PDB file of C-alpha atoms in Angstrom:
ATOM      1  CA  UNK A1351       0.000   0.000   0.000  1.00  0.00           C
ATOM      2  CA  UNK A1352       1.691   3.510  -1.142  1.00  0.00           C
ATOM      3  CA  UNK A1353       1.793   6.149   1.576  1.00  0.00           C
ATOM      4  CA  UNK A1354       0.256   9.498   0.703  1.00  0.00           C
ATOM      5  CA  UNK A1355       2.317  12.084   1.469  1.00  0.00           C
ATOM      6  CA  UNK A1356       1.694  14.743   4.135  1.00  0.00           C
ATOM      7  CA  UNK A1357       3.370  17.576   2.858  1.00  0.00           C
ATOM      8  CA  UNK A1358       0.836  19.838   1.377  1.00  0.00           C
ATOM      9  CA  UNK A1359       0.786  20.190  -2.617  1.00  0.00           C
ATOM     10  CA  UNK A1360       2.452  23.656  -3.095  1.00  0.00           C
ATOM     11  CA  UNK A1361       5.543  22.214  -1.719  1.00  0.00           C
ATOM     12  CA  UNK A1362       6.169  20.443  -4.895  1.00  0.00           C
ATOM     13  CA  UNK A1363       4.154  23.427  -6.976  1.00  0.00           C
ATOM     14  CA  UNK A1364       7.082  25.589  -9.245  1.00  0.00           C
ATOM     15  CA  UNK A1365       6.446  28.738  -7.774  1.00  0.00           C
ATOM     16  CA  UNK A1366       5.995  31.137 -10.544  1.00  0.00           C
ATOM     17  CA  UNK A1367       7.859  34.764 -11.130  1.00  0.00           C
ATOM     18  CA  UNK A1368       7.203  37.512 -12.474  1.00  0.00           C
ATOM     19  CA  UNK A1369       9.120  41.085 -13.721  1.00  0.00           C
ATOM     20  CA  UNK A1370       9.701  43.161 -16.632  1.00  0.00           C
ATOM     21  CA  UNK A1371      12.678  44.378 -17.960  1.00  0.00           C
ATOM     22  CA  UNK A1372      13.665  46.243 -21.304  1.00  0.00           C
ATOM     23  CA  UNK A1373      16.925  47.525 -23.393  1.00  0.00           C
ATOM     24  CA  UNK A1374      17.443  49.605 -26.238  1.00  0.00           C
ATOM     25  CA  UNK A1375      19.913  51.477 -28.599  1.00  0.00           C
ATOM     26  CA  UNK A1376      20.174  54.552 -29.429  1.00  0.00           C
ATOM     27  CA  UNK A1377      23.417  56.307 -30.947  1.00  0.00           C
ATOM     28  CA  UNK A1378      25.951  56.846 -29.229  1.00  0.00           C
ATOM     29  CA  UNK A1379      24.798  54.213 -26.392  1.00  0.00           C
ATOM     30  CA  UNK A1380      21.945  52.182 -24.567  1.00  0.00           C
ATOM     31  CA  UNK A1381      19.096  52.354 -22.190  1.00  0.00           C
ATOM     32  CA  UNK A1382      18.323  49.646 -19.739  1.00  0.00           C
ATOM     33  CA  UNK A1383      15.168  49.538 -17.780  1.00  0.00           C
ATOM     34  CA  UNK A1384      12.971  47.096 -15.418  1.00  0.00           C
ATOM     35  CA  UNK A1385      10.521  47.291 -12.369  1.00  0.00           C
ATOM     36  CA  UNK A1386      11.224  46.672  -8.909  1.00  0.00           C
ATOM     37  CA  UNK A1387       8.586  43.452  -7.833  1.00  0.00           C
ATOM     38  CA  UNK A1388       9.977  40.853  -6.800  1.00  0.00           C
ATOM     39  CA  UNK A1389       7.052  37.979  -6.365  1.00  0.00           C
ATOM     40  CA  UNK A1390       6.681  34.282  -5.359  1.00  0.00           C
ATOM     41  CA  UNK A1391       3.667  32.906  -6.742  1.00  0.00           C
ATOM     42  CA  UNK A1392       0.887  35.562  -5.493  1.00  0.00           C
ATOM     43  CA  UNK A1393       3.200  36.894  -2.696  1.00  0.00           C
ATOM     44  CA  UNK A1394       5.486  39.858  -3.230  1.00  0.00           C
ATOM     45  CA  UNK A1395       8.751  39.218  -1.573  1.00  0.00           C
ATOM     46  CA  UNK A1396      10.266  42.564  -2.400  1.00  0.00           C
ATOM     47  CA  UNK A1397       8.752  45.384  -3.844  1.00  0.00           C
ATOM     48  CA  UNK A1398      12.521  47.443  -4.132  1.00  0.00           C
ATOM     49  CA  UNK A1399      14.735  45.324  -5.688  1.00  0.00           C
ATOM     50  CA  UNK A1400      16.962  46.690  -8.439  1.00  0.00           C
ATOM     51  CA  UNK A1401      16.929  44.083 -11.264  1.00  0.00           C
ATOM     52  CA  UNK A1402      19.478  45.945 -13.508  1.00  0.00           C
ATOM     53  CA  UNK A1403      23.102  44.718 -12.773  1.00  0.00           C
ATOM     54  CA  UNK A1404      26.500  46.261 -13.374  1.00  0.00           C
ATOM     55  CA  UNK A1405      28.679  43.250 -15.232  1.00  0.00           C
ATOM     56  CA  UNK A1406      31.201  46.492 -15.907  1.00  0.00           C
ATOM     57  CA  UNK A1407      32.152  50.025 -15.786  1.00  0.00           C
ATOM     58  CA  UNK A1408      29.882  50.554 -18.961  1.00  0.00           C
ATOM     59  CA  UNK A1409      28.528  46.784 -19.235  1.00  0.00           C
ATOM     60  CA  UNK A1410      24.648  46.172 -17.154  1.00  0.00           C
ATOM     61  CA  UNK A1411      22.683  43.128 -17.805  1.00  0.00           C
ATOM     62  CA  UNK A1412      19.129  43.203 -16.889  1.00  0.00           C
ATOM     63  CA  UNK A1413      17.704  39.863 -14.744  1.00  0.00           C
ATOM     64  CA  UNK A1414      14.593  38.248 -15.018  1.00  0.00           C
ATOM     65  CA  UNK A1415      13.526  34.649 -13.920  1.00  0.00           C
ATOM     66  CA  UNK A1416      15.027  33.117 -10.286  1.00  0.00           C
ATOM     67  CA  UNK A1417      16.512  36.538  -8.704  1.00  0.00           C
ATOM     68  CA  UNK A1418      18.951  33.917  -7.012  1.00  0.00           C
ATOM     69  CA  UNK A1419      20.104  32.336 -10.181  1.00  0.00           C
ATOM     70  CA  UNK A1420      20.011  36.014 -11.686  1.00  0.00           C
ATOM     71  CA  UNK A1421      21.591  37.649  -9.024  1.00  0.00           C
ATOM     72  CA  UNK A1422      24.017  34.494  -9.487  1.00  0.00           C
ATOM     73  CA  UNK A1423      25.353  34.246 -13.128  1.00  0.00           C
ATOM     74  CA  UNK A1424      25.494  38.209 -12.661  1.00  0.00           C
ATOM     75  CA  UNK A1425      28.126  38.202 -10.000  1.00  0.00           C
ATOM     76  CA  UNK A1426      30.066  35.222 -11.889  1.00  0.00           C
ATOM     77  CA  UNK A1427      30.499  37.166 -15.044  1.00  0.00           C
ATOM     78  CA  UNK A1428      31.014  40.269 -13.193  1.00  0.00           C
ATOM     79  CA  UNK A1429      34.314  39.185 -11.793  1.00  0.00           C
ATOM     80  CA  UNK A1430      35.462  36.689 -15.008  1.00  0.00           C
ATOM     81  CA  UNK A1431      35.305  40.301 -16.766  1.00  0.00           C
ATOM     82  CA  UNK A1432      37.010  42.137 -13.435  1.00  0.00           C
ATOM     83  CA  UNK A1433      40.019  38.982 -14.879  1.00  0.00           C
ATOM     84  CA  UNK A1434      39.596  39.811 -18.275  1.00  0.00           C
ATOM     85  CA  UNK A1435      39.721  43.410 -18.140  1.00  0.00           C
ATOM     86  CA  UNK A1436      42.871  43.668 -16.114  1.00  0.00           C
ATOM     87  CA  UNK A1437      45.024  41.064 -17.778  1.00  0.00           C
ATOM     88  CA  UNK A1438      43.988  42.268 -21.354  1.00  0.00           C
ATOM     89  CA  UNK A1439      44.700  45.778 -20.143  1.00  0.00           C
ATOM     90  CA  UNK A1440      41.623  47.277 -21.780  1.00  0.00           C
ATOM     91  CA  UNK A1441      37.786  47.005 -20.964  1.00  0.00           C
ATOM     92  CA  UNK A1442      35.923  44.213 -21.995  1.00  0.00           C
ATOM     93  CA  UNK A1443      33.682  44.334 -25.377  1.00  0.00           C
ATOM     94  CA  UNK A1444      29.719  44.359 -24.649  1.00  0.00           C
ATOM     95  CA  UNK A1445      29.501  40.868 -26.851  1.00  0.00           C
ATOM     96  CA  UNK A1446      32.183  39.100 -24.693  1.00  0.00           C
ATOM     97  CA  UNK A1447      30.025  39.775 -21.822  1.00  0.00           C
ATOM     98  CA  UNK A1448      26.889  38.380 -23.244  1.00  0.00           C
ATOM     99  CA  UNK A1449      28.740  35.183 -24.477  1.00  0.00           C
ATOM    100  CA  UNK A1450      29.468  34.742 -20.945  1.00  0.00           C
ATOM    101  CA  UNK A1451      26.198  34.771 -19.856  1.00  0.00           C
ATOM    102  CA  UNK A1452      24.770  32.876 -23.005  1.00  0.00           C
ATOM    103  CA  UNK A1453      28.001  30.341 -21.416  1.00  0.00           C
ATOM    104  CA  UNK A1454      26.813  29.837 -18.205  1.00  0.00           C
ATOM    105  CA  UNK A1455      23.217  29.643 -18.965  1.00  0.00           C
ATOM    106  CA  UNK A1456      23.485  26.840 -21.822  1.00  0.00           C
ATOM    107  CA  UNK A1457      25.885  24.630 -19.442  1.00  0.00           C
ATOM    108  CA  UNK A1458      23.510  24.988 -16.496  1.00  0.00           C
ATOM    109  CA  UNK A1459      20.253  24.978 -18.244  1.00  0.00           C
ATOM    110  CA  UNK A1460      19.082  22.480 -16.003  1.00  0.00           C
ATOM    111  CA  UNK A1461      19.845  23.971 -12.427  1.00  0.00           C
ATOM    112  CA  UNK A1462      19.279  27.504 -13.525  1.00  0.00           C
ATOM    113  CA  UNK A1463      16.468  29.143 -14.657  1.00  0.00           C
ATOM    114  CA  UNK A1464      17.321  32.709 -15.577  1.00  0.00           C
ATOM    115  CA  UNK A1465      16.999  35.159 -18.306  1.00  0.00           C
ATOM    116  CA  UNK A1466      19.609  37.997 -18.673  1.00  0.00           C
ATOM    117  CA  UNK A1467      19.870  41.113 -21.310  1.00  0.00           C
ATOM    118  CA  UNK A1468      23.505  41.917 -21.882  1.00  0.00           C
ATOM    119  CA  UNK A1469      23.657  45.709 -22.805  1.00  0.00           C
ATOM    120  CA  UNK A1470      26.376  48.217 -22.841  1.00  0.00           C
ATOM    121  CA  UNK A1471      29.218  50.656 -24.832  1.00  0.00           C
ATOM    122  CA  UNK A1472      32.850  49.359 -25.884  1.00  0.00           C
ATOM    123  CA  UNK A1473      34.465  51.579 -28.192  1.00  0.00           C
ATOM    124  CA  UNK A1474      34.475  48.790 -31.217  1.00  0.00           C
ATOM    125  CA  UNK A1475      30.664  48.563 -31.604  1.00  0.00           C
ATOM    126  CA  UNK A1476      29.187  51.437 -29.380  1.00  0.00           C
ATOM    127  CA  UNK A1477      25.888  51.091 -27.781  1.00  0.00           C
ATOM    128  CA  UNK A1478      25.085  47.294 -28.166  1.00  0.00           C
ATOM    129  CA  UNK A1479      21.578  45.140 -26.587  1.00  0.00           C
ATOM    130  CA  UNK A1480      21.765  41.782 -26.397  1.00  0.00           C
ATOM    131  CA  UNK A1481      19.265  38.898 -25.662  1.00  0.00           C
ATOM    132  CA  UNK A1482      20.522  35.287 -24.586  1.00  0.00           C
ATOM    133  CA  UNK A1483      18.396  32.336 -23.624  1.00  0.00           C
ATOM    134  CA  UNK A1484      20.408  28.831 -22.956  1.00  0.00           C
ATOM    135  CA  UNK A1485      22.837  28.765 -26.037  1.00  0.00           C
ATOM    136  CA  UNK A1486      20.925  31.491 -27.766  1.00  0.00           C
ATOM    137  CA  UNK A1487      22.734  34.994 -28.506  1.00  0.00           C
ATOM    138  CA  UNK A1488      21.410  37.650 -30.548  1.00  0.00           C
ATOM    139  CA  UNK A1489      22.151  41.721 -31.032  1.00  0.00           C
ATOM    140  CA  UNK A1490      18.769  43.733 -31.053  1.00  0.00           C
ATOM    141  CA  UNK A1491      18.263  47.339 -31.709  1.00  0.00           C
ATOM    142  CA  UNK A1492      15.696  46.616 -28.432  1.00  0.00           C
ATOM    143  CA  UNK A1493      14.724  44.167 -26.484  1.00  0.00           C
ATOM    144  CA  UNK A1494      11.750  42.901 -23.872  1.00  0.00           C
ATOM    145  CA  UNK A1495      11.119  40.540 -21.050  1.00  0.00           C
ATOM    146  CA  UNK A1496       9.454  39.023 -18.445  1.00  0.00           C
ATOM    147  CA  UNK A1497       6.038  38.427 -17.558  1.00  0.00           C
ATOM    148  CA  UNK A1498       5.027  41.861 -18.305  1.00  0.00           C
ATOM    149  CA  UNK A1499       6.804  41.416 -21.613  1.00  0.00           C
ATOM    150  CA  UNK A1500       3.648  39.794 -22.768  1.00  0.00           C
ATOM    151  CA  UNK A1501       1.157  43.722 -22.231  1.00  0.00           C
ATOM    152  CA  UNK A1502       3.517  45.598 -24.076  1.00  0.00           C
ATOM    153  CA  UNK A1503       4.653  43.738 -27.436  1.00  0.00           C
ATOM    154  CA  UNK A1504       2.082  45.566 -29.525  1.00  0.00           C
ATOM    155  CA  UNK A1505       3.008  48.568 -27.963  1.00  0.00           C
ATOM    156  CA  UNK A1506       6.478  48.455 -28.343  1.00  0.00           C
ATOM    157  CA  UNK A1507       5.946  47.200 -32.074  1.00  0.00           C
ATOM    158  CA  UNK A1508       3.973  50.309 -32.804  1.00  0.00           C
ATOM    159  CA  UNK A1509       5.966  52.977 -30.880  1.00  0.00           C
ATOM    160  CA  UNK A1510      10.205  52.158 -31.826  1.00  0.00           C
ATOM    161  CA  UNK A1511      11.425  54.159 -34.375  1.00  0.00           C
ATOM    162  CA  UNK A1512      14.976  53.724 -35.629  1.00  0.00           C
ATOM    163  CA  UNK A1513      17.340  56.159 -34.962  1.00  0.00           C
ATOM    164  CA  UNK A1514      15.966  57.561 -31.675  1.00  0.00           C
ATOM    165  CA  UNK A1515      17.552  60.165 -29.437  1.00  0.00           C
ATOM    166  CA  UNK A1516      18.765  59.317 -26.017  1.00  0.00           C
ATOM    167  CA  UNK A1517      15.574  60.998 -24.860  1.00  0.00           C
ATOM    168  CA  UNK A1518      13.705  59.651 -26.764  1.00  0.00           C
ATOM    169  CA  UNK A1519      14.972  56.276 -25.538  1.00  0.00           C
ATOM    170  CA  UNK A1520      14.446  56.978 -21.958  1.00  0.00           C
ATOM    171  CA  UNK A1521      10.847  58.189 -22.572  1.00  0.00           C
ATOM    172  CA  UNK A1522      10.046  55.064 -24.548  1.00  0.00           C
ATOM    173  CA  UNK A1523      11.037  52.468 -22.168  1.00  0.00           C
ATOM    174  CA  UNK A1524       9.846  54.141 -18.772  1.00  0.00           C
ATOM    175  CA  UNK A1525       6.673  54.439 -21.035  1.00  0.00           C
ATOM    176  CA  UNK A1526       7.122  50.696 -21.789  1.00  0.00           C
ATOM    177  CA  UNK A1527       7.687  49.684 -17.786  1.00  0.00           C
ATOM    178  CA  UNK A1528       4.070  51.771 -16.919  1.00  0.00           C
ATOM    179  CA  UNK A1529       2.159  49.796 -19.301  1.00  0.00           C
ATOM    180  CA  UNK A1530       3.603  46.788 -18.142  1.00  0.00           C
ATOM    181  CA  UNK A1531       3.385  47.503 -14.241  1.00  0.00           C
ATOM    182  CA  UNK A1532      -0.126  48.778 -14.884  1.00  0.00           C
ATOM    183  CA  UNK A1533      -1.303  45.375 -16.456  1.00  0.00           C
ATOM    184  CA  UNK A1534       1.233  42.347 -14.666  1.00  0.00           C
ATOM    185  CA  UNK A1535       0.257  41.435 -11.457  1.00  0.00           C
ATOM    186  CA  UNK A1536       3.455  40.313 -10.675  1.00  0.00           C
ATOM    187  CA  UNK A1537       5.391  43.787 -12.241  1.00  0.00           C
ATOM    188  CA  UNK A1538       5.378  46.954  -9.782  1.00  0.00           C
ATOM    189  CA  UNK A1539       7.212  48.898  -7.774  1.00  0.00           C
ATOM    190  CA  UNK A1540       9.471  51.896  -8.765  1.00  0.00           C
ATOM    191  CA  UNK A1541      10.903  52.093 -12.147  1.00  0.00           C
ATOM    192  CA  UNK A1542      15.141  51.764 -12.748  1.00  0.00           C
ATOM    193  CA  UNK A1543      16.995  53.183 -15.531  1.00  0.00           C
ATOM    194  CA  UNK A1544      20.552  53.067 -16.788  1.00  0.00           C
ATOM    195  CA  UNK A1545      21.520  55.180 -19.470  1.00  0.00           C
ATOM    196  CA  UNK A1546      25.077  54.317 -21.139  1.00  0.00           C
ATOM    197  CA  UNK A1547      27.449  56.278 -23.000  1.00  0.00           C
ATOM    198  CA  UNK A1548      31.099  57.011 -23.922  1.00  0.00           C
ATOM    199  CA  UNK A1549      31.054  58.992 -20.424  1.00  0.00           C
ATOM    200  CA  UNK A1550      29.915  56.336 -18.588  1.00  0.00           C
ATOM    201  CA  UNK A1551      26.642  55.052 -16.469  1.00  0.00           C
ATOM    202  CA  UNK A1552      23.962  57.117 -15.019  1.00  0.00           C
ATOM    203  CA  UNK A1553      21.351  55.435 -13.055  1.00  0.00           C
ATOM    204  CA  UNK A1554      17.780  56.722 -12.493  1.00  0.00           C
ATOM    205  CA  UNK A1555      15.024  55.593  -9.950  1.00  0.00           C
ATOM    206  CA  UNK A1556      11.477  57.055 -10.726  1.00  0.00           C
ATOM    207  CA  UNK A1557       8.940  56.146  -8.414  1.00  0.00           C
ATOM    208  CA  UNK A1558       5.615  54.774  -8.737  1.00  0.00           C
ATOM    209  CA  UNK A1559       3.357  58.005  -8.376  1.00  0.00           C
ATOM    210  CA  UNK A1560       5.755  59.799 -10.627  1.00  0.00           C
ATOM    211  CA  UNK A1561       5.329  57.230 -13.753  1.00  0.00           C
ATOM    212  CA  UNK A1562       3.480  58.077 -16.872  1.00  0.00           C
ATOM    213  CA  UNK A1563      -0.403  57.646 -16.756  1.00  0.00           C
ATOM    214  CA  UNK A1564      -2.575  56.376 -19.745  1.00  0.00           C
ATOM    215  CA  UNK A1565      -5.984  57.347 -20.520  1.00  0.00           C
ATOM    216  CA  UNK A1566      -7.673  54.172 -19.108  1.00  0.00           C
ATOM    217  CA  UNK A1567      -5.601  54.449 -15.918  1.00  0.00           C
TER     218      UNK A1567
END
């Protein structure tokens, strides 16, 4: 006779997350953004967390998925490009970062489950955006993800224009991270930018009462 077991069934349940996070070009450089939620199932665990992640001086990467294995492939390629950097005497290109994380990703596939975009400036390409996804690695004038990825496709389909000013940039993805906070229940919180030039990194926080409203908010 089999033995039921008395844990209870969300014990074995994956717990489901949820953010949204967003990168795009722009000449000269690249703008990073994402929300703040940090959710377990229908429980927010932290509603401040700051999802975009310096890899290097001018290198961020952007987490979504597990914030532990996030937060963890983050801090592995932050220091393998601390090495690289100082024994090659130069900073590190934006693609060598995101072949680290497409690296780390592919070989642990099936430990980790994490989705990272690689953005950043290196003097050979300029402002470069990423996406990787186990042994995937692809350049994109922008890029979206997350669970709130899913409100704002059409939106972000409709609104990019090539060739946009760093203003315009900025504009377009805290407009992008409103939508998306307004419509995921598991996207909220405050708003975090990076902007990313030849000068360097600037990093914003807007908060929630001071994001963009739409008419049917």
């Amino acid at each position: 006779m089999l033995e039921e077991s008395s844990e209870p069934g969300w014990l074995s349940e994956e717990v489901k997350t949820g953010t949204t996070i967003i990168a795009i070009e722009f000449d000269g450089g690249v703008v990073l953004g994402s929300d703040s939620r940090v959710s377990a199932g229908e429980t927010v665990v932290n509603r401040v967390m700051n999802k975009l992640s310096l890899l290097h001086d001018k290198i961020y990467c952007a987490l979504s998925g597990s914030a532990a294995d996030a937060q963890t492939i983050a801090e592995m390629v932050n220091y393998q490009l601390d090495v690289h950097s100082i024994e090659v005497g130069e900073d590190p290109q934006v693609r060598s970062a995101a072949t680290l994380v497409k690296n780390i990703s592919y070989k642990y596939k099936e430990e980790l489950s994490a989705h990272l975009i690689v953005a950043g400036w290196d003097k050979r390409g300029g402002g470069q955006v990423y996406v990787t996804l186990n042994g995937l690695l692809s350049r994109q004038s922008f890029a979206v993800g997350g669970s709130g990825s899913a409100y704002v496709y059409g939106f972000v389909d409709a609104e990019y224009r090539k060739a946009m000013s760093k203003e315009d940039c900025q504009q377009f993805v805290v407009n992008t991270l409103s939508l998306a906070m307004s419509r995921d229940g598991s996207s909220g919180g405050v708003a975090y930018l990076v902007t990313i030039d030849e000068k360097g990194a600037e990093e914003k926080c807007i908060l929630g009462n001071e994001l963009p409203t739409f008419y049917d908010q």
